[in-house]
Amino acid sequence: MHIPDGFLSPQTYLPAYAVAAAAWWATGRGLRERLDETLVPRLAALTALVYALGLVMLPLPGGTSVHAVGVALLALCFGARLAFLGYSLVLLLQSLLFGAGGITALPVNALAIGGAGALVALAVFRALRGWHETAAVLLATWCSVMVSAALVALVLGLQPWLAQRADGTPLYFPFGLPVVLPAVLLPHALLGAGEAVLTLLVWRMARARRWQWST
């Protein structure tokens, strides 16, 4: 879900930046007082893991690729606020250091993956953990990946409608929703299953070491 520059119209990324800036300010407000010398290194370690996972590209037919998300792991260990801020930092570093994703796509990915993905993961986990905790982690991770992928696909698929030339030719991303949704969701459905297993293993390790801050 690394969207390069030139795929999103200003009608998309400018409002997204406004919403993301408000979200970054709101989630970061008052957070410094709640961070301590034990939480910071734990958060840094798992954020670095998520950063590394996002750089491992799995090739797909057609010349594209897919990669793990990891925001569910941050959300289940540290809560939605830290997951959103941590994943936003991951996206920024990946775009600046490795060219994985564009600056114009940063707010869209931050909101769709770091924001919505974290909230969905926590909501599903809290709803199901009383029934079966292991299943709750697995389903929370898979749903987080799928919702994030669906939101990113929705934004991409709307670009031909949002910005086009006088003759109807898209100015930015050329493919509509009927093409984008299955192209994004199908591989992420498989990826989400694998990421769910990985998240469960790391989450159990974090819980055994009492790394968790808030779920």
JSON list of N, CA and C in Angstrom, two decimals, residues 43-114:
[
{"chain": "A", "resi": 43, "resn": "LEU", "atom": "N", "xyz": [8.39, 0.58, 22.86]},
{"chain": "A", "resi": 43, "resn": "LEU", "atom": "CA", "xyz": [7.69, 1.12, 21.69]},
{"chain": "A", "resi": 43, "resn": "LEU", "atom": "C", "xyz": [8.65, 1.26, 20.52]},
{"chain": "A", "resi": 44, "resn": "ALA", "atom": "N", "xyz": [9.87, 1.72, 20.78]},
{"chain": "A", "resi": 44, "resn": "ALA", "atom": "CA", "xyz": [10.86, 1.88, 19.71]},
{"chain": "A", "resi": 44, "resn": "ALA", "atom": "C", "xyz": [11.22, 0.54, 19.09]},
{"chain": "A", "resi": 45, "resn": "ALA", "atom": "N", "xyz": [11.35, -0.50, 19.91]},
{"chain": "A", "resi": 45, "resn": "ALA", "atom": "CA", "xyz": [11.73, -1.82, 19.39]},
{"chain": "A", "resi": 45, "resn": "ALA", "atom": "C", "xyz": [10.65, -2.37, 18.47]},
{"chain": "A", "resi": 46, "resn": "LEU", "atom": "N", "xyz": [9.39, -2.31, 18.89]},
{"chain": "A", "resi": 46, "resn": "LEU", "atom": "CA", "xyz": [8.31, -2.86, 18.06]},
{"chain": "A", "resi": 46, "resn": "LEU", "atom": "C", "xyz": [8.03, -1.98, 16.85]},
{"chain": "A", "resi": 47, "resn": "THR", "atom": "N", "xyz": [8.20, -0.67, 16.99]},
{"chain": "A", "resi": 47, "resn": "THR", "atom": "CA", "xyz": [8.04, 0.21, 15.83]},
{"chain": "A", "resi": 47, "resn": "THR", "atom": "C", "xyz": [9.12, -0.08, 14.79]},
{"chain": "A", "resi": 48, "resn": "ALA", "atom": "N", "xyz": [10.34, -0.34, 15.26]},
{"chain": "A", "resi": 48, "resn": "ALA", "atom": "CA", "xyz": [11.42, -0.71, 14.33]},
{"chain": "A", "resi": 48, "resn": "ALA", "atom": "C", "xyz": [11.10, -2.02, 13.61]},
{"chain": "A", "resi": 49, "resn": "LEU", "atom": "N", "xyz": [10.50, -2.96, 14.33]},
{"chain": "A", "resi": 49, "resn": "LEU", "atom": "CA", "xyz": [10.09, -4.21, 13.69]},
{"chain": "A", "resi": 49, "resn": "LEU", "atom": "C", "xyz": [9.05, -3.96, 12.61]},
{"chain": "A", "resi": 50, "resn": "VAL", "atom": "N", "xyz": [8.07, -3.14, 12.92]},
{"chain": "A", "resi": 50, "resn": "VAL", "atom": "CA", "xyz": [7.04, -2.80, 11.94]},
{"chain": "A", "resi": 50, "resn": "VAL", "atom": "C", "xyz": [7.65, -2.09, 10.74]},
{"chain": "A", "resi": 51, "resn": "TYR", "atom": "N", "xyz": [8.59, -1.20, 11.00]},
{"chain": "A", "resi": 51, "resn": "TYR", "atom": "CA", "xyz": [9.30, -0.49, 9.93]},
{"chain": "A", "resi": 51, "resn": "TYR", "atom": "C", "xyz": [9.99, -1.48, 9.00]},
{"chain": "A", "resi": 52, "resn": "ALA", "atom": "N", "xyz": [10.68, -2.46, 9.59]},
{"chain": "A", "resi": 52, "resn": "ALA", "atom": "CA", "xyz": [11.39, -3.45, 8.78]},
{"chain": "A", "resi": 52, "resn": "ALA", "atom": "C", "xyz": [10.43, -4.31, 7.98]},
{"chain": "A", "resi": 53, "resn": "LEU", "atom": "N", "xyz": [9.33, -4.71, 8.60]},
{"chain": "A", "resi": 53, "resn": "LEU", "atom": "CA", "xyz": [8.34, -5.55, 7.91]},
{"chain": "A", "resi": 53, "resn": "LEU", "atom": "C", "xyz": [7.77, -4.84, 6.69]},
{"chain": "A", "resi": 54, "resn": "GLY", "atom": "N", "xyz": [7.58, -3.53, 6.81]},
{"chain": "A", "resi": 54, "resn": "GLY", "atom": "CA", "xyz": [7.01, -2.78, 5.70]},
{"chain": "A", "resi": 54, "resn": "GLY", "atom": "C", "xyz": [7.94, -2.64, 4.51]},
{"chain": "A", "resi": 55, "resn": "LEU", "atom": "N", "xyz": [9.20, -2.93, 4.71]},
{"chain": "A", "resi": 55, "resn": "LEU", "atom": "CA", "xyz": [10.17, -2.84, 3.62]},
{"chain": "A", "resi": 55, "resn": "LEU", "atom": "C", "xyz": [10.40, -4.17, 2.92]},
{"chain": "A", "resi": 56, "resn": "VAL", "atom": "N", "xyz": [9.81, -5.24, 3.43]},
{"chain": "A", "resi": 56, "resn": "VAL", "atom": "CA", "xyz": [9.93, -6.55, 2.81]},
{"chain": "A", "resi": 56, "resn": "VAL", "atom": "C", "xyz": [8.79, -6.70, 1.80]},
{"chain": "A", "resi": 57, "resn": "MET", "atom": "N", "xyz": [9.10, -6.53, 0.54]},
{"chain": "A", "resi": 57, "resn": "MET", "atom": "CA", "xyz": [8.10, -6.58, -0.52]},
{"chain": "A", "resi": 57, "resn": "MET", "atom": "C", "xyz": [7.95, -7.99, -1.06]},
{"chain": "A", "resi": 58, "resn": "LEU", "atom": "N", "xyz": [6.73, -8.49, -1.07]},
{"chain": "A", "resi": 58, "resn": "LEU", "atom": "CA", "xyz": [6.44, -9.80, -1.64]},
{"chain": "A", "resi": 58, "resn": "LEU", "atom": "C", "xyz": [5.89, -9.60, -3.04]},
{"chain": "A", "resi": 59, "resn": "PRO", "atom": "N", "xyz": [6.56, -10.12, -4.07]},
{"chain": "A", "resi": 59, "resn": "PRO", "atom": "CA", "xyz": [6.13, -9.87, -5.45]},
{"chain": "A", "resi": 59, "resn": "PRO", "atom": "C", "xyz": [4.80, -10.54, -5.78]},
{"chain": "A", "resi": 60, "resn": "LEU", "atom": "N", "xyz": [4.03, -9.87, -6.62]},
{"chain": "A", "resi": 60, "resn": "LEU", "atom": "CA", "xyz": [2.76, -10.38, -7.10]},
{"chain": "A", "resi": 60, "resn": "LEU", "atom": "C", "xyz": [2.76, -10.40, -8.63]},
{"chain": "A", "resi": 61, "resn": "PRO", "atom": "N", "xyz": [1.90, -11.21, -9.25]},
{"chain": "A", "resi": 61, "resn": "PRO", "atom": "CA", "xyz": [1.79, -11.18, -10.70]},
{"chain": "A", "resi": 61, "resn": "PRO", "atom": "C", "xyz": [1.40, -9.78, -11.20]},
{"chain": "A", "resi": 62, "resn": "GLY", "atom": "N", "xyz": [1.98, -9.38, -12.29]},
{"chain": "A", "resi": 62, "resn": "GLY", "atom": "CA", "xyz": [1.68, -8.07, -12.84]},
{"chain": "A", "resi": 62, "resn": "GLY", "atom": "C", "xyz": [2.70, -7.01, -12.51]},
{"chain": "A", "resi": 63, "resn": "GLY", "atom": "N", "xyz": [3.78, -7.40, -11.82]},
{"chain": "A", "resi": 63, "resn": "GLY", "atom": "CA", "xyz": [4.85, -6.45, -11.57]},
{"chain": "A", "resi": 63, "resn": "GLY", "atom": "C", "xyz": [4.68, -5.60, -10.33]},
{"chain": "A", "resi": 64, "resn": "THR", "atom": "N", "xyz": [3.70, -5.89, -9.49]},
{"chain": "A", "resi": 64, "resn": "THR", "atom": "CA", "xyz": [3.52, -5.13, -8.27]},
{"chain": "A", "resi": 64, "resn": "THR", "atom": "C", "xyz": [3.93, -5.98, -7.08]},
{"chain": "A", "resi": 65, "resn": "SER", "atom": "N", "xyz": [3.71, -5.48, -5.88]},
{"chain": "A", "resi": 65, "resn": "SER", "atom": "CA", "xyz": [4.13, -6.20, -4.68]},
{"chain": "A", "resi": 65, "resn": "SER", "atom": "C", "xyz": [3.20, -5.84, -3.52]},
{"chain": "A", "resi": 66, "resn": "VAL", "atom": "N", "xyz": [3.34, -6.59, -2.44]},
{"chain": "A", "resi": 66, "resn": "VAL", "atom": "CA", "xyz": [2.55, -6.37, -1.24]},
{"chain": "A", "resi": 66, "resn": "VAL", "atom": "C", "xyz": [3.49, -6.51, -0.04]},
{"chain": "A", "resi": 67, "resn": "HIS", "atom": "N", "xyz": [3.15, -5.86, 1.04]},
{"chain": "A", "resi": 67, "resn": "HIS", "atom": "CA", "xyz": [4.01, -5.95, 2.22]},
{"chain": "A", "resi": 67, "resn": "HIS", "atom": "C", "xyz": [3.15, -5.97, 3.48]},
{"chain": "A", "resi": 68, "resn": "ALA", "atom": "N", "xyz": [3.73, -6.48, 4.57]},
{"chain": "A", "resi": 68, "resn": "ALA", "atom": "CA", "xyz": [3.03, -6.52, 5.84]},
{"chain": "A", "resi": 68, "resn": "ALA", "atom": "C", "xyz": [2.76, -5.10, 6.34]},
{"chain": "A", "resi": 69, "resn": "VAL", "atom": "N", "xyz": [1.74, -4.95, 7.18]},
{"chain": "A", "resi": 69, "resn": "VAL", "atom": "CA", "xyz": [1.35, -3.65, 7.70]},
{"chain": "A", "resi": 69, "resn": "VAL", "atom": "C", "xyz": [1.93, -3.43, 9.09]},
{"chain": "A", "resi": 70, "resn": "GLY", "atom": "N", "xyz": [1.49, -4.23, 10.06]},
{"chain": "A", "resi": 70, "resn": "GLY", "atom": "CA", "xyz": [2.07, -4.18, 11.39]},
{"chain": "A", "resi": 70, "resn": "GLY", "atom": "C", "xyz": [1.40, -3.26, 12.38]},
{"chain": "A", "resi": 71, "resn": "VAL", "atom": "N", "xyz": [0.43, -2.45, 11.93]},
{"chain": "A", "resi": 71, "resn": "VAL", "atom": "CA", "xyz": [-0.17, -1.50, 12.85]},
{"chain": "A", "resi": 71, "resn": "VAL", "atom": "C", "xyz": [-1.00, -2.19, 13.93]},
{"chain": "A", "resi": 72, "resn": "ALA", "atom": "N", "xyz": [-1.55, -3.36, 13.62]},
{"chain": "A", "resi": 72, "resn": "ALA", "atom": "CA", "xyz": [-2.33, -4.08, 14.62]},
{"chain": "A", "resi": 72, "resn": "ALA", "atom": "C", "xyz": [-1.45, -4.48, 15.81]},
{"chain": "A", "resi": 73, "resn": "LEU", "atom": "N", "xyz": [-0.22, -4.86, 15.54]},
{"chain": "A", "resi": 73, "resn": "LEU", "atom": "CA", "xyz": [0.70, -5.21, 16.61]},
{"chain": "A", "resi": 73, "resn": "LEU", "atom": "C", "xyz": [0.94, -4.02, 17.54]},
{"chain": "A", "resi": 74, "resn": "LEU", "atom": "N", "xyz": [1.18, -2.84, 16.97]},
{"chain": "A", "resi": 74, "resn": "LEU", "atom": "CA", "xyz": [1.37, -1.66, 17.78]},
{"chain": "A", "resi": 74, "resn": "LEU", "atom": "C", "xyz": [0.12, -1.32, 18.57]},
{"chain": "A", "resi": 75, "resn": "ALA", "atom": "N", "xyz": [-1.04, -1.44, 17.95]},
{"chain": "A", "resi": 75, "resn": "ALA", "atom": "CA", "xyz": [-2.29, -1.11, 18.63]},
{"chain": "A", "resi": 75, "resn": "ALA", "atom": "C", "xyz": [-2.57, -2.07, 19.78]},
{"chain": "A", "resi": 76, "resn": "LEU", "atom": "N", "xyz": [-2.35, -3.36, 19.57]},
{"chain": "A", "resi": 76, "resn": "LEU", "atom": "CA", "xyz": [-2.64, -4.33, 20.61]},
{"chain": "A", "resi": 76, "resn": "LEU", "atom": "C", "xyz": [-1.66, -4.23, 21.78]},
{"chain": "A", "resi": 77, "resn": "CYS", "atom": "N", "xyz": [-0.47, -3.74, 21.52]},
{"chain": "A", "resi": 77, "resn": "CYS", "atom": "CA", "xyz": [0.52, -3.61, 22.59]},
{"chain": "A", "resi": 77, "resn": "CYS", "atom": "C", "xyz": [0.49, -2.25, 23.26]},
{"chain": "A", "resi": 78, "resn": "PHE", "atom": "N", "xyz": [0.20, -1.18, 22.51]},
{"chain": "A", "resi": 78, "resn": "PHE", "atom": "CA", "xyz": [0.38, 0.16, 23.06]},
{"chain": "A", "resi": 78, "resn": "PHE", "atom": "C", "xyz": [-0.85, 1.06, 22.93]},
{"chain": "A", "resi": 79, "resn": "GLY", "atom": "N", "xyz": [-1.92, 0.57, 22.34]},
{"chain": "A", "resi": 79, "resn": "GLY", "atom": "CA", "xyz": [-3.10, 1.40, 22.19]},
{"chain": "A", "resi": 79, "resn": "GLY", "atom": "C", "xyz": [-3.13, 2.15, 20.87]},
{"chain": "A", "resi": 80, "resn": "ALA", "atom": "N", "xyz": [-4.28, 2.73, 20.55]},
{"chain": "A", "resi": 80, "resn": "ALA", "atom": "CA", "xyz": [-4.48, 3.36, 19.25]},
{"chain": "A", "resi": 80, "resn": "ALA", "atom": "C", "xyz": [-3.67, 4.63, 19.07]},
{"chain": "A", "resi": 81, "resn": "ARG", "atom": "N", "xyz": [-3.52, 5.43, 20.13]},
{"chain": "A", "resi": 81, "resn": "ARG", "atom": "CA", "xyz": [-2.79, 6.70, 20.00]},
{"chain": "A", "resi": 81, "resn": "ARG", "atom": "C", "xyz": [-1.34, 6.47, 19.61]},
{"chain": "A", "resi": 82, "resn": "LEU", "atom": "N", "xyz": [-0.66, 5.62, 20.34]},
{"chain": "A", "resi": 82, "resn": "LEU", "atom": "CA", "xyz": [0.74, 5.37, 20.04]},
{"chain": "A", "resi": 82, "resn": "LEU", "atom": "C", "xyz": [0.90, 4.62, 18.72]},
{"chain": "A", "resi": 83, "resn": "ALA", "atom": "N", "xyz": [-0.05, 3.76, 18.41]},
{"chain": "A", "resi": 83, "resn": "ALA", "atom": "CA", "xyz": [0.01, 3.05, 17.13]},
{"chain": "A", "resi": 83, "resn": "ALA", "atom": "C", "xyz": [-0.10, 4.02, 15.96]},
{"chain": "A", "resi": 84, "resn": "PHE", "atom": "N", "xyz": [-1.00, 4.97, 16.07]},
{"chain": "A", "resi": 84, "resn": "PHE", "atom": "CA", "xyz": [-1.18, 5.96, 15.00]},
{"chain": "A", "resi": 84, "resn": "PHE", "atom": "C", "xyz": [0.07, 6.82, 14.83]},
{"chain": "A", "resi": 85, "resn": "LEU", "atom": "N", "xyz": [0.61, 7.32, 15.93]},
{"chain": "A", "resi": 85, "resn": "LEU", "atom": "CA", "xyz": [1.80, 8.15, 15.86]},
{"chain": "A", "resi": 85, "resn": "LEU", "atom": "C", "xyz": [3.02, 7.35, 15.40]},
{"chain": "A", "resi": 86, "resn": "GLY", "atom": "N", "xyz": [3.17, 6.14, 15.95]},
{"chain": "A", "resi": 86, "resn": "GLY", "atom": "CA", "xyz": [4.30, 5.31, 15.57]},
{"chain": "A", "resi": 86, "resn": "GLY", "atom": "C", "xyz": [4.26, 4.92, 14.11]},
{"chain": "A", "resi": 87, "resn": "TYR", "atom": "N", "xyz": [3.07, 4.56, 13.61]},
{"chain": "A", "resi": 87, "resn": "TYR", "atom": "CA", "xyz": [2.99, 4.15, 12.21]},
{"chain": "A", "resi": 87, "resn": "TYR", "atom": "C", "xyz": [3.14, 5.34, 11.26]},
{"chain": "A", "resi": 88, "resn": "SER", "atom": "N", "xyz": [2.70, 6.51, 11.69]},
{"chain": "A", "resi": 88, "resn": "SER", "atom": "CA", "xyz": [2.93, 7.71, 10.87]},
{"chain": "A", "resi": 88, "resn": "SER", "atom": "C", "xyz": [4.42, 7.97, 10.72]},
{"chain": "A", "resi": 89, "resn": "LEU", "atom": "N", "xyz": [5.18, 7.78, 11.78]},
{"chain": "A", "resi": 89, "resn": "LEU", "atom": "CA", "xyz": [6.63, 7.93, 11.71]},
{"chain": "A", "resi": 89, "resn": "LEU", "atom": "C", "xyz": [7.24, 6.89, 10.78]},
{"chain": "A", "resi": 90, "resn": "VAL", "atom": "N", "xyz": [6.76, 5.66, 10.85]},
{"chain": "A", "resi": 90, "resn": "VAL", "atom": "CA", "xyz": [7.23, 4.60, 9.97]},
{"chain": "A", "resi": 90, "resn": "VAL", "atom": "C", "xyz": [7.01, 5.00, 8.50]},
{"chain": "A", "resi": 91, "resn": "LEU", "atom": "N", "xyz": [5.83, 5.48, 8.18]},
{"chain": "A", "resi": 91, "resn": "LEU", "atom": "CA", "xyz": [5.51, 5.88, 6.81]},
{"chain": "A", "resi": 91, "resn": "LEU", "atom": "C", "xyz": [6.41, 7.03, 6.34]},
{"chain": "A", "resi": 92, "resn": "LEU", "atom": "N", "xyz": [6.64, 7.99, 7.24]},
{"chain": "A", "resi": 92, "resn": "LEU", "atom": "CA", "xyz": [7.48, 9.13, 6.88]},
{"chain": "A", "resi": 92, "resn": "LEU", "atom": "C", "xyz": [8.91, 8.69, 6.58]},
{"chain": "A", "resi": 93, "resn": "LEU", "atom": "N", "xyz": [9.48, 7.85, 7.44]},
{"chain": "A", "resi": 93, "resn": "LEU", "atom": "CA", "xyz": [10.85, 7.40, 7.24]},
{"chain": "A", "resi": 93, "resn": "LEU", "atom": "C", "xyz": [10.98, 6.54, 5.99]},
{"chain": "A", "resi": 94, "resn": "GLN", "atom": "N", "xyz": [10.00, 5.68, 5.75]},
{"chain": "A", "resi": 94, "resn": "GLN", "atom": "CA", "xyz": [10.06, 4.83, 4.56]},
{"chain": "A", "resi": 94, "resn": "GLN", "atom": "C", "xyz": [10.02, 5.66, 3.28]},
{"chain": "A", "resi": 95, "resn": "SER", "atom": "N", "xyz": [9.23, 6.71, 3.28]},
{"chain": "A", "resi": 95, "resn": "SER", "atom": "CA", "xyz": [9.13, 7.55, 2.08]},
{"chain": "A", "resi": 95, "resn": "SER", "atom": "C", "xyz": [10.38, 8.40, 1.88]},
{"chain": "A", "resi": 96, "resn": "LEU", "atom": "N", "xyz": [10.95, 8.92, 2.97]},
{"chain": "A", "resi": 96, "resn": "LEU", "atom": "CA", "xyz": [12.11, 9.79, 2.86]},
{"chain": "A", "resi": 96, "resn": "LEU", "atom": "C", "xyz": [13.40, 9.03, 2.61]},
{"chain": "A", "resi": 97, "resn": "LEU", "atom": "N", "xyz": [13.56, 7.88, 3.27]},
{"chain": "A", "resi": 97, "resn": "LEU", "atom": "CA", "xyz": [14.83, 7.15, 3.19]},
{"chain": "A", "resi": 97, "resn": "LEU", "atom": "C", "xyz": [14.88, 6.14, 2.06]},
{"chain": "A", "resi": 98, "resn": "PHE", "atom": "N", "xyz": [13.73, 5.55, 1.72]},
{"chain": "A", "resi": 98, "resn": "PHE", "atom": "CA", "xyz": [13.74, 4.47, 0.73]},
{"chain": "A", "resi": 98, "resn": "PHE", "atom": "C", "xyz": [12.83, 4.74, -0.47]},
{"chain": "A", "resi": 99, "resn": "GLY", "atom": "N", "xyz": [12.14, 5.85, -0.47]},
{"chain": "A", "resi": 99, "resn": "GLY", "atom": "CA", "xyz": [11.24, 6.14, -1.58]},
{"chain": "A", "resi": 99, "resn": "GLY", "atom": "C", "xyz": [10.06, 5.20, -1.64]},
{"chain": "A", "resi": 100, "resn": "ALA", "atom": "N", "xyz": [9.74, 4.56, -0.50]},
{"chain": "A", "resi": 100, "resn": "ALA", "atom": "CA", "xyz": [8.60, 3.64, -0.44]},
{"chain": "A", "resi": 100, "resn": "ALA", "atom": "C", "xyz": [7.36, 4.44, -0.05]},
{"chain": "A", "resi": 101, "resn": "GLY", "atom": "N", "xyz": [6.63, 4.89, -1.07]},
{"chain": "A", "resi": 101, "resn": "GLY", "atom": "CA", "xyz": [5.49, 5.76, -0.83]},
{"chain": "A", "resi": 101, "resn": "GLY", "atom": "C", "xyz": [5.87, 7.21, -1.00]},
{"chain": "A", "resi": 102, "resn": "GLY", "atom": "N", "xyz": [4.91, 8.03, -1.35]},
{"chain": "A", "resi": 102, "resn": "GLY", "atom": "CA", "xyz": [5.17, 9.44, -1.59]},
{"chain": "A", "resi": 102, "resn": "GLY", "atom": "C", "xyz": [4.73, 10.31, -0.43]},
{"chain": "A", "resi": 103, "resn": "ILE", "atom": "N", "xyz": [5.26, 11.53, -0.42]},
{"chain": "A", "resi": 103, "resn": "ILE", "atom": "CA", "xyz": [4.88, 12.49, 0.62]},
{"chain": "A", "resi": 103, "resn": "ILE", "atom": "C", "xyz": [3.41, 12.87, 0.48]},
{"chain": "A", "resi": 104, "resn": "THR", "atom": "N", "xyz": [2.92, 12.94, -0.76]},
{"chain": "A", "resi": 104, "resn": "THR", "atom": "CA", "xyz": [1.50, 13.28, -0.94]},
{"chain": "A", "resi": 104, "resn": "THR", "atom": "C", "xyz": [0.58, 12.17, -0.44]},
{"chain": "A", "resi": 105, "resn": "ALA", "atom": "N", "xyz": [1.09, 10.95, -0.40]},
{"chain": "A", "resi": 105, "resn": "ALA", "atom": "CA", "xyz": [0.27, 9.83, 0.08]},
{"chain": "A", "resi": 105, "resn": "ALA", "atom": "C", "xyz": [0.36, 9.64, 1.59]},
{"chain": "A", "resi": 106, "resn": "LEU", "atom": "N", "xyz": [1.29, 10.34, 2.24]},
{"chain": "A", "resi": 106, "resn": "LEU", "atom": "CA", "xyz": [1.51, 10.15, 3.67]},
{"chain": "A", "resi": 106, "resn": "LEU", "atom": "C", "xyz": [0.25, 10.33, 4.51]},
{"chain": "A", "resi": 107, "resn": "PRO", "atom": "N", "xyz": [-0.52, 11.41, 4.35]},
{"chain": "A", "resi": 107, "resn": "PRO", "atom": "CA", "xyz": [-1.69, 11.55, 5.22]},
{"chain": "A", "resi": 107, "resn": "PRO", "atom": "C", "xyz": [-2.76, 10.51, 4.96]},
{"chain": "A", "resi": 108, "resn": "VAL", "atom": "N", "xyz": [-2.92, 10.10, 3.71]},
{"chain": "A", "resi": 108, "resn": "VAL", "atom": "CA", "xyz": [-3.91, 9.08, 3.39]},
{"chain": "A", "resi": 108, "resn": "VAL", "atom": "C", "xyz": [-3.54, 7.75, 4.04]},
{"chain": "A", "resi": 109, "resn": "ASN", "atom": "N", "xyz": [-2.27, 7.35, 3.89]},
{"chain": "A", "resi": 109, "resn": "ASN", "atom": "CA", "xyz": [-1.83, 6.10, 4.51]},
{"chain": "A", "resi": 109, "resn": "ASN", "atom": "C", "xyz": [-1.86, 6.19, 6.04]},
{"chain": "A", "resi": 110, "resn": "ALA", "atom": "N", "xyz": [-1.48, 7.34, 6.58]},
{"chain": "A", "resi": 110, "resn": "ALA", "atom": "CA", "xyz": [-1.48, 7.49, 8.03]},
{"chain": "A", "resi": 110, "resn": "ALA", "atom": "C", "xyz": [-2.89, 7.34, 8.60]},
{"chain": "A", "resi": 111, "resn": "LEU", "atom": "N", "xyz": [-3.86, 7.96, 7.94]},
{"chain": "A", "resi": 111, "resn": "LEU", "atom": "CA", "xyz": [-5.24, 7.88, 8.42]},
{"chain": "A", "resi": 111, "resn": "LEU", "atom": "C", "xyz": [-5.86, 6.50, 8.18]},
{"chain": "A", "resi": 112, "resn": "ALA", "atom": "N", "xyz": [-5.63, 5.96, 6.98]},
{"chain": "A", "resi": 112, "resn": "ALA", "atom": "CA", "xyz": [-6.26, 4.69, 6.61]},
{"chain": "A", "resi": 112, "resn": "ALA", "atom": "C", "xyz": [-5.63, 3.51, 7.34]},
{"chain": "A", "resi": 113, "resn": "ILE", "atom": "N", "xyz": [-4.31, 3.51, 7.48]},
{"chain": "A", "resi": 113, "resn": "ILE", "atom": "CA", "xyz": [-3.61, 2.38, 8.08]},
{"chain": "A", "resi": 113, "resn": "ILE", "atom": "C", "xyz": [-3.34, 2.64, 9.56]},
{"chain": "A", "resi": 114, "resn": "GLY", "atom": "N", "xyz": [-2.61, 3.74, 9.83]},
{"chain": "A", "resi": 114, "resn": "GLY", "atom": "CA", "xyz": [-2.26, 4.03, 11.22]},
{"chain": "A", "resi": 114, "resn": "GLY", "atom": "C", "xyz": [-3.46, 4.37, 12.08]}
]
